[in-house]
mmCIF file of C-alpha atoms in Angstrom:
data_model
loop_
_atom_site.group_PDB
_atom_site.id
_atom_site.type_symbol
_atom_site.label_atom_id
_atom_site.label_comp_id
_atom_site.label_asym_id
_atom_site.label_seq_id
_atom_site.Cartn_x
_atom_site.Cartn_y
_atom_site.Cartn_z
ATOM 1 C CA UNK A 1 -104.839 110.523 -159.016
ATOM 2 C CA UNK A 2 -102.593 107.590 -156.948
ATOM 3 C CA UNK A 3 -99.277 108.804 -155.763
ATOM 4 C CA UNK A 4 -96.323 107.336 -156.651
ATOM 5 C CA UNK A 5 -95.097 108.146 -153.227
ATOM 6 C CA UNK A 6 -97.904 108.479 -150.493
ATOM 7 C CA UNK A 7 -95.280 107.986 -147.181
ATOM 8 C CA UNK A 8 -96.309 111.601 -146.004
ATOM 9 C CA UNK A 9 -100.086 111.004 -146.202
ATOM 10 C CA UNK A 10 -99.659 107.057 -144.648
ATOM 11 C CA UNK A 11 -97.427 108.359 -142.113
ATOM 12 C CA UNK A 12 -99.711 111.280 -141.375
ATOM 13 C CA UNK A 13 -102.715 108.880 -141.013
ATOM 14 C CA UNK A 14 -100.780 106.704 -138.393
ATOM 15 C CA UNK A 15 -100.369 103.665 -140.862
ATOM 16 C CA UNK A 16 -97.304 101.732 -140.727
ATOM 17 C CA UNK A 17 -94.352 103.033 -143.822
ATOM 18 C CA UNK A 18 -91.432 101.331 -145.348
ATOM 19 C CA UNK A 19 -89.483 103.924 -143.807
ATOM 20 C CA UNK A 20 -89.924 108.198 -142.390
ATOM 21 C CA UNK A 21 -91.155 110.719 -145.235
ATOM 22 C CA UNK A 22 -88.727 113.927 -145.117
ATOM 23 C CA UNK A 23 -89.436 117.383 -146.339
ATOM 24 C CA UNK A 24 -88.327 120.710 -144.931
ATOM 25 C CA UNK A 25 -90.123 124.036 -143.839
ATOM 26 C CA UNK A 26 -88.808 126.779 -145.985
ATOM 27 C CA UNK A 27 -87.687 124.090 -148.432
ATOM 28 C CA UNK A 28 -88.307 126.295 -151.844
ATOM 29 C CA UNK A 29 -86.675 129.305 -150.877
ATOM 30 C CA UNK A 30 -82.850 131.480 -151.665
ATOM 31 C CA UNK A 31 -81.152 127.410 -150.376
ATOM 32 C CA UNK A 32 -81.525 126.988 -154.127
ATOM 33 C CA UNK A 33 -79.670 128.729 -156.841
ATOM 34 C CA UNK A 34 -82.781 127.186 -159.234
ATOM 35 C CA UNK A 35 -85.097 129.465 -156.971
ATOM 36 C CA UNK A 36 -82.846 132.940 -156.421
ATOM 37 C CA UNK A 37 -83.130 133.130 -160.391
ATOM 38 C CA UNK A 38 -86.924 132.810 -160.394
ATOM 39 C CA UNK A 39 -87.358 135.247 -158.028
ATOM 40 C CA UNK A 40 -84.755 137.523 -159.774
ATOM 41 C CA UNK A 41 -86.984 137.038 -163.108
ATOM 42 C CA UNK A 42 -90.241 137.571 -160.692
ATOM 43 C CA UNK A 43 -88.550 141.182 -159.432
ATOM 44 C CA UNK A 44 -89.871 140.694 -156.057
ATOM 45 C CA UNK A 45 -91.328 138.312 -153.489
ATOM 46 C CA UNK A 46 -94.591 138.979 -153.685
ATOM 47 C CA UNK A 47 -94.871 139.021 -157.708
ATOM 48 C CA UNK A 48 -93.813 135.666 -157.387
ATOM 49 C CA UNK A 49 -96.184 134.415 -154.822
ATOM 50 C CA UNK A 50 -98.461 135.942 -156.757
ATOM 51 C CA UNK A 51 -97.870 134.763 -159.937
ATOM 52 C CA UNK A 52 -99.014 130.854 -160.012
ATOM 53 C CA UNK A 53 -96.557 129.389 -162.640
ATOM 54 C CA UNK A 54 -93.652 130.743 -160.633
ATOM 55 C CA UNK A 55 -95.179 130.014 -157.772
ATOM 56 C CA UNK A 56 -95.407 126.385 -159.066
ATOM 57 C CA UNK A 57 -91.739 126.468 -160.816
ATOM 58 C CA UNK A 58 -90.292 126.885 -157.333
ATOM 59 C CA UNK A 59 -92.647 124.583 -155.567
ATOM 60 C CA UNK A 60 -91.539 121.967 -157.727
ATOM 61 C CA UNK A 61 -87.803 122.699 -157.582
ATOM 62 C CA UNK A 62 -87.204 120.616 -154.033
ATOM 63 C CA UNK A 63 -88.968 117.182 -155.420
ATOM 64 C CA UNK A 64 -86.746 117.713 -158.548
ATOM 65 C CA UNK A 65 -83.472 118.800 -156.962
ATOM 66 C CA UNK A 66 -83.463 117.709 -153.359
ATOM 67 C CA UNK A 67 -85.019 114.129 -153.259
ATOM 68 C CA UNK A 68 -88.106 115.570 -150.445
ATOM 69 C CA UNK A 69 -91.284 113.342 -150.252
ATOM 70 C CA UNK A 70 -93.309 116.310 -150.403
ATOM 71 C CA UNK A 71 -94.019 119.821 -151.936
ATOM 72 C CA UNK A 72 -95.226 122.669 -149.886
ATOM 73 C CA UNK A 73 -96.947 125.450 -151.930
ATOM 74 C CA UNK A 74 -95.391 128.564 -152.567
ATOM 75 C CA UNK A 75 -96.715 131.163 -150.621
ATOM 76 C CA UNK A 76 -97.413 133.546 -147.551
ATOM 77 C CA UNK A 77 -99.125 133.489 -143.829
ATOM 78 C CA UNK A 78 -100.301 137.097 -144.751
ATOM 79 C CA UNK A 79 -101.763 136.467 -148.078
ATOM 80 C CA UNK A 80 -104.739 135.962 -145.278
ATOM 81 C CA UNK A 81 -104.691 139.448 -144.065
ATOM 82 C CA UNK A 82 -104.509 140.767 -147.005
ATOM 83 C CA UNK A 83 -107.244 138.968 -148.863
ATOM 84 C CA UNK A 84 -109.041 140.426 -145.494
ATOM 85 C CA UNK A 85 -108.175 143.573 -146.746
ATOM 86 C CA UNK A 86 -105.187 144.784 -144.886
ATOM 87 C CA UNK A 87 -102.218 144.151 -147.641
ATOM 88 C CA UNK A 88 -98.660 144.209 -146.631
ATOM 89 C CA UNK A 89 -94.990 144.611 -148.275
ATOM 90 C CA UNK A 90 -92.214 142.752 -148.019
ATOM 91 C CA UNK A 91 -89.132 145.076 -147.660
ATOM 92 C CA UNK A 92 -85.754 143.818 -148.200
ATOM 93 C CA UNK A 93 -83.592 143.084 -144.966
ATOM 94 C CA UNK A 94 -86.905 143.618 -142.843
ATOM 95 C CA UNK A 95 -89.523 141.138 -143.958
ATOM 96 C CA UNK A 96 -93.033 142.441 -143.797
ATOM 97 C CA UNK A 97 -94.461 145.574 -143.280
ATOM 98 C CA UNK A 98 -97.944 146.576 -142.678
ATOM 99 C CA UNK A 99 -98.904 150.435 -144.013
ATOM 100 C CA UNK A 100 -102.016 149.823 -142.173
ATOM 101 C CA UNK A 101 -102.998 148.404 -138.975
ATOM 102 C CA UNK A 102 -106.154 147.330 -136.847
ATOM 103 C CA UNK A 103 -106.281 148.146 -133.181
ATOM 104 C CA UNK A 104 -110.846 149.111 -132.917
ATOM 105 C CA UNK A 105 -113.703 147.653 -133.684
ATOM 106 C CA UNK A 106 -113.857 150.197 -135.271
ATOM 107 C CA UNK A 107 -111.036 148.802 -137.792
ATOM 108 C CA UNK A 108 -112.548 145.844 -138.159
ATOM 109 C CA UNK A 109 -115.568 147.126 -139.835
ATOM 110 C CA UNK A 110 -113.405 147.772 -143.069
ATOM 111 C CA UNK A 111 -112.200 143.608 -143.282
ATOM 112 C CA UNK A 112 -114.163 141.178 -144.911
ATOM 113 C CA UNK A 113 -113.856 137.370 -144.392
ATOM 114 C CA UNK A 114 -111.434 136.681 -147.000
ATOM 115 C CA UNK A 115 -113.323 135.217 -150.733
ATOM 116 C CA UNK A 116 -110.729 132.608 -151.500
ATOM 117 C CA UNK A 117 -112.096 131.572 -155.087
ATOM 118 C CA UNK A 118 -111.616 135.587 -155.608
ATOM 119 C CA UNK A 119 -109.687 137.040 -153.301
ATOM 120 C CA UNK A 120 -106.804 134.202 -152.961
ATOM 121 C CA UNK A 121 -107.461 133.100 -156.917
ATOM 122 C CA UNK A 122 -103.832 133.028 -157.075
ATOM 123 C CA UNK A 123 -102.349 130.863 -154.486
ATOM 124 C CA UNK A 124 -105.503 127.773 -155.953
ATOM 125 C CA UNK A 125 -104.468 128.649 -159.448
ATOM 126 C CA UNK A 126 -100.579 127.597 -158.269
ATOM 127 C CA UNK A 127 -101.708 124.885 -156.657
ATOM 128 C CA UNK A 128 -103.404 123.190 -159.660
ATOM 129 C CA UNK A 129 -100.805 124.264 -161.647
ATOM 130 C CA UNK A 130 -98.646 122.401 -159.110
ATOM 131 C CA UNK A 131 -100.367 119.442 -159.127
ATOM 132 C CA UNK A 132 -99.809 118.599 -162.822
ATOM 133 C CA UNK A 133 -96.280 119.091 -163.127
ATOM 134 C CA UNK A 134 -96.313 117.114 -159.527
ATOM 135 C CA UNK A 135 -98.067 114.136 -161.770
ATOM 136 C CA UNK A 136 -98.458 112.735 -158.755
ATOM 137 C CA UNK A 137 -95.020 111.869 -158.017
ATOM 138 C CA UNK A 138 -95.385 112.973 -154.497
ATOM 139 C CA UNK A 139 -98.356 115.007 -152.015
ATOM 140 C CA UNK A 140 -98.742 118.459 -152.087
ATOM 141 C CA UNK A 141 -98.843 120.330 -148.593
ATOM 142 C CA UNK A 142 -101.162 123.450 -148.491
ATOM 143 C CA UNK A 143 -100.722 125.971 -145.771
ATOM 144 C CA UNK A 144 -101.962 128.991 -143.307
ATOM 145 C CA UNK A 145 -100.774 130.493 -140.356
ATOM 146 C CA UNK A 146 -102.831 130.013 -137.130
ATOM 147 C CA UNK A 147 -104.784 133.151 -135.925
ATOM 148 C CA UNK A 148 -103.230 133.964 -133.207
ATOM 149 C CA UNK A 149 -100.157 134.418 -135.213
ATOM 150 C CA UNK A 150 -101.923 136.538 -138.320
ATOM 151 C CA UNK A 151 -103.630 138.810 -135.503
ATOM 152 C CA UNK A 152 -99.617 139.396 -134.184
ATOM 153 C CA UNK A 153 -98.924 140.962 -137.582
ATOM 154 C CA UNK A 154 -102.580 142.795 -137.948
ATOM 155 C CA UNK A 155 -101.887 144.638 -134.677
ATOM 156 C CA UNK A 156 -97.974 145.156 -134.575
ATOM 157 C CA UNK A 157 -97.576 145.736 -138.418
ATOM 158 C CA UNK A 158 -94.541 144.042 -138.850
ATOM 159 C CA UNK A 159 -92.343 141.385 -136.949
ATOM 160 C CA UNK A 160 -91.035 142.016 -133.144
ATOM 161 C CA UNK A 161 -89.070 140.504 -130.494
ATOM 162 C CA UNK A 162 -92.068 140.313 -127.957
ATOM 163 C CA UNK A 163 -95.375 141.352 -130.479
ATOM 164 C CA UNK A 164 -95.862 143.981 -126.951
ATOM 165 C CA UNK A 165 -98.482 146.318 -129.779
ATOM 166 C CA UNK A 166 -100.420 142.298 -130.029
ATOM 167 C CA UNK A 167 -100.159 141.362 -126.473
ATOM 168 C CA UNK A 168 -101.101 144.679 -125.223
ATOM 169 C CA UNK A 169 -104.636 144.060 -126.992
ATOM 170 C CA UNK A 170 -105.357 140.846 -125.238
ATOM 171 C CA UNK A 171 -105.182 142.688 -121.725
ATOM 172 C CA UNK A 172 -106.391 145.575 -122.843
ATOM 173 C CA UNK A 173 -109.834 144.880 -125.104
ATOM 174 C CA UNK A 174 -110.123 140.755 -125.483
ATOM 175 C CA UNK A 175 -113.321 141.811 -127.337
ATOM 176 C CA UNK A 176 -111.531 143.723 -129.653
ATOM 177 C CA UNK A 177 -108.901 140.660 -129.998
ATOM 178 C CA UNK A 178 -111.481 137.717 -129.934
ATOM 179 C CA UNK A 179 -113.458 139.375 -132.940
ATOM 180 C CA UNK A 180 -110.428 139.648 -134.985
ATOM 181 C CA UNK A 181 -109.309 136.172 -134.106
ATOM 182 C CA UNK A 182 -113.069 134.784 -135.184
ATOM 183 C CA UNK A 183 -112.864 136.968 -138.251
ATOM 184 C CA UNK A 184 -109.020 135.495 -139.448
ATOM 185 C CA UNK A 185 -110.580 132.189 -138.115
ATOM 186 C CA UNK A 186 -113.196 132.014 -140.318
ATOM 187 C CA UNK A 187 -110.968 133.256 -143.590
ATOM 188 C CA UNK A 188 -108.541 130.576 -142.460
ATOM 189 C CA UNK A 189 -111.109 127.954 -142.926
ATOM 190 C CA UNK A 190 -112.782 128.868 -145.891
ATOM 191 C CA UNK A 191 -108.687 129.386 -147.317
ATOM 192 C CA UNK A 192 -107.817 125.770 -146.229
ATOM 193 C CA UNK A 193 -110.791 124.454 -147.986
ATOM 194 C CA UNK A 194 -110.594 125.774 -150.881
ATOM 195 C CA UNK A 195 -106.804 124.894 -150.736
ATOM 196 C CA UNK A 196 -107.955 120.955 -150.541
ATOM 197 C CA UNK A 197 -110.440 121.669 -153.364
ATOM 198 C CA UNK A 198 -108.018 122.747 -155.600
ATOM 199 C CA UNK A 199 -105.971 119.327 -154.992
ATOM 200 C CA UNK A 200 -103.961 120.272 -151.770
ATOM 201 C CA UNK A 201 -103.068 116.353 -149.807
ATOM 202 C CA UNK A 202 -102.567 117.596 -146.432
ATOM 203 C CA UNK A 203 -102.763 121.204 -144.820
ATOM 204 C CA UNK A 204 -100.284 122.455 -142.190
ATOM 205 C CA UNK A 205 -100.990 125.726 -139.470
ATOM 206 C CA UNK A 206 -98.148 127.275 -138.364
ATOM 207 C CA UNK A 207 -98.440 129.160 -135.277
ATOM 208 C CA UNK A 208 -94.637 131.105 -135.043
ATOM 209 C CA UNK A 209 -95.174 133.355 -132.434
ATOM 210 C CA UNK A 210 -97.338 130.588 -130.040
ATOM 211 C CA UNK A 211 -94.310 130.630 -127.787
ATOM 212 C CA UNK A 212 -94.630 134.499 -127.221
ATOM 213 C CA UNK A 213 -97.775 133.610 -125.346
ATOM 214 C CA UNK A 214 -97.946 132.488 -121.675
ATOM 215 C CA UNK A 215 -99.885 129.088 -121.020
ATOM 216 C CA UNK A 216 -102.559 130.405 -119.748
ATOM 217 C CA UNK A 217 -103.212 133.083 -123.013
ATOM 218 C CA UNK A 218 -102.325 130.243 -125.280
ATOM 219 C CA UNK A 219 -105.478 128.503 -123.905
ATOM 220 C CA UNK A 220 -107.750 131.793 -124.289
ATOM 221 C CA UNK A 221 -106.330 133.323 -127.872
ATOM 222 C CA UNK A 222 -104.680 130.574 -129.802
ATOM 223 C CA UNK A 223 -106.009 126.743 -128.858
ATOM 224 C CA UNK A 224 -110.046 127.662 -129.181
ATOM 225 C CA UNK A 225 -109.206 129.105 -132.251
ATOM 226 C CA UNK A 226 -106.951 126.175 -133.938
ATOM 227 C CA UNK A 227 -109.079 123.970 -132.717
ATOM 228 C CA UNK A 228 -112.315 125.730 -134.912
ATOM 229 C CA UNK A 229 -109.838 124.749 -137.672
ATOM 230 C CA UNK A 230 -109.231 121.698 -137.063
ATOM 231 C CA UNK A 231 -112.638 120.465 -136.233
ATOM 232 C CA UNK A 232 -113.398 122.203 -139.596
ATOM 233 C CA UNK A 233 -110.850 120.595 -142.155
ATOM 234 C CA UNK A 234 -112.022 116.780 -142.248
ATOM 235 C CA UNK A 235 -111.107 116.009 -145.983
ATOM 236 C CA UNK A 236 -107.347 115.797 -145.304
ATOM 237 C CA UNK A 237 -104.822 115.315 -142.340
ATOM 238 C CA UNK A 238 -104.016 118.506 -140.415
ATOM 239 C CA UNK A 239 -100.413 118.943 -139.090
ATOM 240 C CA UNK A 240 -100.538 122.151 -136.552
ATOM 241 C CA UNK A 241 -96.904 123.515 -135.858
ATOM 242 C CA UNK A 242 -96.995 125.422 -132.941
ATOM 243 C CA UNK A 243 -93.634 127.020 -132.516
ATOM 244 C CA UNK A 244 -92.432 127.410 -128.800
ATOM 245 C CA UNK A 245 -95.464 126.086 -127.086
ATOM 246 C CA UNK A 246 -93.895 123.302 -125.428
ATOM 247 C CA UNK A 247 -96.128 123.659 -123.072
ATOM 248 C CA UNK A 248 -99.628 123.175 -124.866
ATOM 249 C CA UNK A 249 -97.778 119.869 -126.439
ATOM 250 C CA UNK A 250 -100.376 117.694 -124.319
ATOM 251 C CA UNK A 251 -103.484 120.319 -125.550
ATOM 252 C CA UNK A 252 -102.157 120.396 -129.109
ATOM 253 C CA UNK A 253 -102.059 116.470 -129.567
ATOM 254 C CA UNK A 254 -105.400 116.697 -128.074
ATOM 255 C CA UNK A 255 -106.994 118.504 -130.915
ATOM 256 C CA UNK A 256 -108.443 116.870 -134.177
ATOM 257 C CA UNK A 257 -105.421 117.057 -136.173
ATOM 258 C CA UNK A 258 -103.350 114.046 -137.518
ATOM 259 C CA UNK A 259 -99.667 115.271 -136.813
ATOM 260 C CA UNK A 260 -98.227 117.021 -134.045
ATOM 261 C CA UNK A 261 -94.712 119.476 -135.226
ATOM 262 C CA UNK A 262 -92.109 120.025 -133.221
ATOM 263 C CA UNK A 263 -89.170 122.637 -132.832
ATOM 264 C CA UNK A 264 -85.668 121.352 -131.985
ATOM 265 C CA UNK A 265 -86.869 122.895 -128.269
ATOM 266 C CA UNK A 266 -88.884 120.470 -127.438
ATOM 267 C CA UNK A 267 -87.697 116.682 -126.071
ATOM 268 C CA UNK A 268 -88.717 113.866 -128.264
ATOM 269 C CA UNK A 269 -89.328 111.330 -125.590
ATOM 270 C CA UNK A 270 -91.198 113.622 -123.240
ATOM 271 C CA UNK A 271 -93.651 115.152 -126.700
ATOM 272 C CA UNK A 272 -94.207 110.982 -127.181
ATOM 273 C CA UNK A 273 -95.301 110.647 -123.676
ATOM 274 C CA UNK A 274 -97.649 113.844 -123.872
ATOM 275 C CA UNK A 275 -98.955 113.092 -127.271
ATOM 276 C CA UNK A 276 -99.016 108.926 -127.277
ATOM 277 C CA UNK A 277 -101.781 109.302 -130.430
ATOM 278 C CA UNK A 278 -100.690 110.943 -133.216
ATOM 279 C CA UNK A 279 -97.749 111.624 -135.687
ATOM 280 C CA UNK A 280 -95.493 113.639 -134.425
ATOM 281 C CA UNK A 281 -92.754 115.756 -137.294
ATOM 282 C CA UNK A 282 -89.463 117.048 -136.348
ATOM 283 C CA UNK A 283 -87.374 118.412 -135.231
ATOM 284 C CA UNK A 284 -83.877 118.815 -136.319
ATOM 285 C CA UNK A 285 -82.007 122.197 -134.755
ATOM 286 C CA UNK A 286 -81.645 123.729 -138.717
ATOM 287 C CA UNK A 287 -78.282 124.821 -137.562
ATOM 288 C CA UNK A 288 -76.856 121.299 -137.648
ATOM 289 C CA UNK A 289 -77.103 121.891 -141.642
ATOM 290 C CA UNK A 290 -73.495 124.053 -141.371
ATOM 291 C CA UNK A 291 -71.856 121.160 -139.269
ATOM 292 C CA UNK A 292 -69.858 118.143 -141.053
ATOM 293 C CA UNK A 293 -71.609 115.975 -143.613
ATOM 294 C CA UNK A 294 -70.338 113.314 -140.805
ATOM 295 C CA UNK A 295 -72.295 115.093 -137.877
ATOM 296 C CA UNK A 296 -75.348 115.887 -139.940
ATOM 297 C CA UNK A 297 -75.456 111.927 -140.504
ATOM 298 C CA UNK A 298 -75.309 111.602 -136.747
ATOM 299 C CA UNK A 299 -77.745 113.538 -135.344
ATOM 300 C CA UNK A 300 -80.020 112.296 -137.981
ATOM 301 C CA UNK A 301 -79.165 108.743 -136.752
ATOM 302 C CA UNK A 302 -79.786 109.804 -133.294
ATOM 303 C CA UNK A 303 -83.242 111.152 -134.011
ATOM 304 C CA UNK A 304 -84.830 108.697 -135.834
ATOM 305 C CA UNK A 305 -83.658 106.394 -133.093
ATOM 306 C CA UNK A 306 -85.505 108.861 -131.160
ATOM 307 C CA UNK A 307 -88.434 108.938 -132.971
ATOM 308 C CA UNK A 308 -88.854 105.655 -134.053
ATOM 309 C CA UNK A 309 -89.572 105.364 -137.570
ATOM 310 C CA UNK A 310 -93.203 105.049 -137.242
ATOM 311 C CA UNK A 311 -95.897 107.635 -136.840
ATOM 312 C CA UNK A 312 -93.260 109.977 -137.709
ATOM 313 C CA UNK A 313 -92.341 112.647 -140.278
ATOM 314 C CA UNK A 314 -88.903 113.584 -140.474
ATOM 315 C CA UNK A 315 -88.373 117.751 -140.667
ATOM 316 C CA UNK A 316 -86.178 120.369 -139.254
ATOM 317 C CA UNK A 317 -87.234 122.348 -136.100
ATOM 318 C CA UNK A 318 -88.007 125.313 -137.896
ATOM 319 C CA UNK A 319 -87.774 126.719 -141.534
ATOM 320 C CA UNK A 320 -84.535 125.860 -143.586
ATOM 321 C CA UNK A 321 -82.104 128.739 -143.370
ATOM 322 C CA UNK A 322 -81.519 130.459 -146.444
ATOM 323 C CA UNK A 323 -77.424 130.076 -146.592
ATOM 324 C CA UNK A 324 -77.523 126.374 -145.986
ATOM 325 C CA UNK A 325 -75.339 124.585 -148.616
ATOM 326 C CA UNK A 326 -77.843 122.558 -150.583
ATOM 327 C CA UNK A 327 -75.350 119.366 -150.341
ATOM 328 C CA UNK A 328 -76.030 119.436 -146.513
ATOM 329 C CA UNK A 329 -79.511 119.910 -147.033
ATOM 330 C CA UNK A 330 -79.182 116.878 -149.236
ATOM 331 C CA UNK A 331 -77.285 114.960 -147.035
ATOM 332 C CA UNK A 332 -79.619 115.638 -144.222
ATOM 333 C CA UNK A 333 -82.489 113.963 -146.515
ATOM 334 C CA UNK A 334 -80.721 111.272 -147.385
ATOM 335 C CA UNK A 335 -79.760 110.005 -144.180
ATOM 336 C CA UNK A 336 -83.499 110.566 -142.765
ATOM 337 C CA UNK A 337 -84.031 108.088 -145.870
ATOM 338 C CA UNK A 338 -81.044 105.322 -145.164
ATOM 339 C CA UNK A 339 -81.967 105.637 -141.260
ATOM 340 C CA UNK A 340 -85.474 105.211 -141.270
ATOM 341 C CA UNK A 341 -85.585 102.165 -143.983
ATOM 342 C CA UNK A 342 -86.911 99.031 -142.248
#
């Protein structure tokens, strides 16, 4: 099917756009009054991630409501873990929670690489389902979190500060922590592709806890790994969104992937330097959303003249925040669309 609007995938592929594509991180989530009454209907998170046509109701609702050039499919990072066979909750006021946790060899013996066509049926099913109602009005972004990332909630069970339980493991037993990191490798892959199969446009990693890491681990437990990945997905353009590692900017624009994300952390002129070659997205502090529609319009103007308007994909710095008035969000999209115009 053509798009109607291909600026993501153009702009992703380093070919020259009318003007930026915008879309946000956590764009179908509790921003939108549309969404908190699916989920209400849904009963709980993870009946609705789990249940495609909600899944795909919600993924929709930003193209329809907010004006974004993209959809990003509904779902999880840890759909991956536990489609390995370690499932998790999501509790109310503290996000998600692992009964069970790997920390042996031993442990790993009872995960399998996840089955996507089986074990993930779900998340495909949404994205097909997706895809129609999308009638090809605008791409469709598939997803995964990096493995470095997956293994910090494996290990540690739930979210933390400083991941210490994840860390610990890298000093402690690297063969331990390498095997695990091949094994959520590999179920990453096999995920993505069956992600593009089902009609996915572009995939993005996310790797939030990359910052946690000190250069030098980054290099050993997260880049080898990410790389795998990206030398694996060649159907599509890969965006990999490593959150805090300003530091492997030069070694993450060195890896086979078409765009480079940044967080609000890390200087736009100094990330163009480091990573002259590819698209770079960003990276708008989310926090700017509660300021003045006036000052939203500003430091929008002031980062697209930052960014330049080409080879560029105008997002926030991180994930939307859930009590962000949907007018700013709309003005922030907007202005990324009357700045970036040539």
């Amino acid at each position: 099917m053509n798009l109607k609007n291909d600026l993501l995938l153009r702009a992703a592929r380093g070919e020259k756009t009318e003007r930026t594509p915008v879309w946000m991180m956590r764009q179908a989530g509790r921003i939108l009054v549309e969404y908190r009454a699916v989920r209400e209907k849904a009963g709980s998170f993870i009946n609705l991630a789990t249940t495609p046509e909600m899944a795909a109701e919600v993924t929709l609702q930003p193209v329809d409501l907010l004006g974004v050039d993209a959809a990003i499919i509904f779902s999880d990072i840890l759909v991956i873990p536990e489609a390995m066979g370690l499932p998790y909750e999501m509790v109310e006021q503290r996000g998600p929670v692992f009964p069970s946790t790997v920390h042996s060899l031993a442990d790993l013996q009872k995960l399998h690489i996840a089955e996507p066509e089986t074990d993930l049926k779900y998340v495909l099913d949404a994205i097909k389902i997706t895809k129609e109602g999308l009638a090809g009005r605008v791409p469709l972004i598939g997803f995964a979190g990096a493995p470095f990332t997956i293994f910090c909630y494996m290990t540690e069970g739930k979210g933390s500060k400083t991941f210490s339980v994840a860390k610990k493991h890298l000093y402690a037993d690297p063969e331990f922590s390498h095997t695990l990191l091949q094994q959520i490798t590999d179920s990453t892959i096999a995920y993505l592709k069956a992600q593009i199969a089902a009609g996915a446009d572009l995939v993005q990693l996310f790797d939030s806890w990359a910052g946690i890491l000190s250069p030098e681990q980054y290099r050993v437990f997260s880049l080898p790994y990410i790389k795998q990945i990206c030398d694996a997905i060649t159907e599509v353009p890969v965006t990999v969104f490593a959150k805090g590692a300003f530091f492997a900017r030069k070694e993450i624009g060195e890896l086979s992937c078409s765009v480079v994300g940044l967080d609000w952390n890390m200087d736009i002129a100094e990330s163009r330097e480091l990573i002259p070659n590819k698209t770079l997205q960003g990276n708008l502090d989310p926090c700017v959303l509660y300021s003045s529609y006036d000052q939203i319009r500003a430091e929008v103007k002031k980062m697209v003249n930052q960014f330049g308007t080409q080879r560029y994909i105008a997002n926030l710095g991180h994930g939307v925040y859930p009590d962000t008035d949907p007018d700013k969000v709309r003005c922030f999209i907007e202005a990324v669309k009357e700045f970036s115009s040539l």
